[in-house]
CSV table of C-alpha atoms in Angstrom, one decimal:
chain,number,residue,atom,x,y,z
A,1,MET,CA,-8.1,-1.3,-20.2
A,2,LEU,CA,-5.3,-0.6,-22.5
A,3,GLY,CA,-6.0,2.4,-24.7
A,4,ARG,CA,-8.7,3.8,-22.5
A,5,VAL,CA,-8.5,7.5,-21.4
A,6,THR,CA,-11.0,7.4,-18.5
A,7,ILE,CA,-11.6,5.1,-15.6
A,8,TRP,CA,-14.6,2.8,-16.1
A,9,GLU,CA,-17.0,2.0,-13.3
A,10,HIS,CA,-16.1,-1.7,-13.4
A,11,TRP,CA,-12.4,-2.5,-13.3
A,12,ASP,CA,-13.4,-5.3,-15.6
A,13,GLY,CA,-15.4,-3.1,-18.0
A,14,ILE,CA,-15.2,-5.7,-20.7
A,15,LYS,CA,-15.9,-9.3,-19.8
A,16,GLU,CA,-13.5,-12.1,-20.8
A,17,ASP,CA,-15.6,-12.9,-23.9
A,18,GLY,CA,-15.1,-9.3,-25.2
A,19,ILE,CA,-18.7,-8.1,-24.4
A,20,PHE,CA,-19.3,-5.0,-22.4
A,21,TRP,CA,-21.2,-5.0,-19.1
A,22,SER,CA,-24.6,-3.5,-19.7
A,23,ASP,CA,-24.6,0.2,-20.4
A,24,ASP,CA,-26.8,1.0,-17.4
A,25,MET,CA,-24.3,-0.6,-15.1
A,26,ASN,CA,-21.1,0.9,-16.6
A,27,SER,CA,-20.1,4.5,-16.5
A,28,TYR,CA,-17.2,5.1,-18.9
A,29,ASN,CA,-16.0,8.2,-17.0
A,30,HIS,CA,-16.1,7.2,-13.4
A,31,TYR,CA,-14.1,9.4,-11.0
A,32,SER,CA,-14.3,7.4,-7.8
A,33,TYR,CA,-11.3,5.2,-8.6
A,34,GLY,CA,-9.3,8.2,-9.6
A,35,TYR,CA,-9.9,9.7,-6.2
A,36,VAL,CA,-8.2,6.7,-4.6
A,37,ILE,CA,-5.1,7.3,-6.6
A,38,ASP,CA,-5.1,11.0,-5.7
A,39,TRP,CA,-5.4,10.0,-2.0
A,40,MET,CA,-2.5,7.5,-2.4
A,41,TYR,CA,-0.2,10.2,-3.8
A,42,SER,CA,-1.2,13.4,-1.9
A,43,ALA,CA,-2.1,11.9,1.5
A,44,ALA,CA,-0.6,8.5,2.1
A,45,GLY,CA,2.6,9.3,0.1
A,46,GLY,CA,2.3,13.0,1.0
A,47,ILE,CA,3.6,14.3,-2.3
A,48,LYS,CA,2.3,17.9,-2.9
A,49,PRO,CA,3.5,20.8,-5.0
A,50,ASP,CA,4.9,23.7,-2.8
A,51,LYS,CA,4.2,26.4,-5.4
A,52,ALA,CA,2.6,26.6,-8.8
A,53,GLY,CA,5.8,25.2,-10.4
A,54,VAL,CA,7.8,22.1,-9.8
A,55,ASP,CA,11.0,23.6,-8.4
A,56,SER,CA,10.1,22.6,-4.8
A,57,VAL,CA,7.7,20.2,-3.2
A,58,ILE,CA,6.2,19.3,0.2
A,59,ILE,CA,6.4,15.7,1.3
A,60,GLU,CA,4.1,15.0,4.3
A,61,PRO,CA,3.2,11.3,4.4
A,62,TYR,CA,0.1,10.2,6.3
A,63,THR,CA,0.9,7.0,8.2
A,64,THR,CA,-1.4,4.6,10.0
A,65,LYS,CA,-0.9,1.4,11.9
A,66,TYR,CA,-3.6,-0.2,9.6
A,67,ILE,CA,-1.4,-0.1,6.5
A,68,GLU,CA,2.0,-1.9,6.6
A,69,TRP,CA,3.7,0.3,4.0
A,70,VAL,CA,3.2,2.8,1.2
A,71,GLU,CA,5.4,3.7,-1.7
A,72,THR,CA,4.6,6.5,-4.2
A,73,LYS,CA,6.7,7.8,-7.0
A,74,TYR,CA,6.1,10.8,-9.3
A,75,ASN,CA,8.1,11.9,-12.3
A,76,LEU,CA,8.9,15.6,-12.5
A,77,ARG,CA,10.8,17.2,-15.4
A,78,ASN,CA,13.8,17.3,-13.0
A,79,GLY,CA,13.6,13.7,-12.0
A,80,LYS,CA,11.6,11.3,-9.8
A,81,ILE,CA,10.2,11.9,-6.4
A,82,MET,CA,9.8,8.9,-4.1
A,83,SER,CA,8.0,8.8,-0.8
A,84,LYS,CA,8.0,5.5,1.0
A,85,TRP,CA,7.2,4.6,4.6
A,86,THR,CA,7.2,1.2,6.4
A,87,ASN,CA,5.9,0.4,9.8
A,88,THR,CA,8.6,-1.6,11.7
A,89,GLU,CA,9.0,-2.9,15.2
A,90,ASP,CA,11.3,0.1,15.9
A,91,GLY,CA,8.9,2.7,14.6
A,92,THR,CA,8.0,4.1,11.1
A,93,LYS,CA,10.9,4.2,8.6
A,94,TYR,CA,10.6,7.0,6.0
A,95,GLU,CA,12.6,6.9,2.7
A,96,ILE,CA,12.4,10.1,0.7
A,97,LYS,CA,14.0,10.9,-2.6
A,98,THR,CA,13.6,14.3,-4.2
A,99,PRO,CA,15.2,15.8,-7.3
A,100,VAL,CA,14.3,19.4,-6.2
A,101,ASP,CA,14.2,21.3,-2.9
A,102,ALA,CA,11.6,20.0,-0.5
A,103,LYS,CA,10.0,20.6,2.8
A,104,ILE,CA,9.6,17.2,4.5
A,105,ILE,CA,7.1,17.1,7.3
A,106,ILE,CA,7.0,14.1,9.7
A,107,ASN,CA,4.9,14.2,12.8
A,108,GLU,CA,4.6,18.0,12.5
A,109,LYS,CA,8.4,18.5,12.4
A,110,GLU,CA,9.7,20.2,9.3
A,111,TYR,CA,13.0,19.5,7.5
A,112,ILE,CA,14.0,21.8,4.7
A,113,VAL,CA,16.2,19.8,2.3
A,114,GLY,CA,17.8,20.1,-1.1
A,115,ALA,CA,17.7,17.5,-3.8
A,116,GLY,CA,18.8,14.1,-2.5
A,117,GLU,CA,17.8,10.9,-0.6
A,118,TYR,CA,16.8,11.0,3.0
A,119,GLU,CA,15.9,8.4,5.7
A,120,PHE,CA,14.1,8.9,9.0
A,121,LEU,CA,13.2,6.4,11.7
A,122,ILE,CA,10.5,7.8,14.0
């Protein structure tokens, strides 16, 4: 899908022989897959803007026993945010990297932090 600016209804919008799926079965601007990406960043990874700008963020990952791990990264003008969590035998390990001030919320407990890298085992 190189060079496309929207998400097609079929991940494989063009067949191997270069022919499109039929027009009645292929929307060329399909939002449903984009919503999955939004959920991965804002819910599973928990990366959310704190204010209208990008000088602070809220990182509140949503974890579940049904997913082994999640890692999301987002580039800001100030650097890269990374939110990763992994289910382990000892609990859930959180690895957070933020280039700006952040409010990290894990299991309803808030941590106000500056730019840096942080680990939690809960």
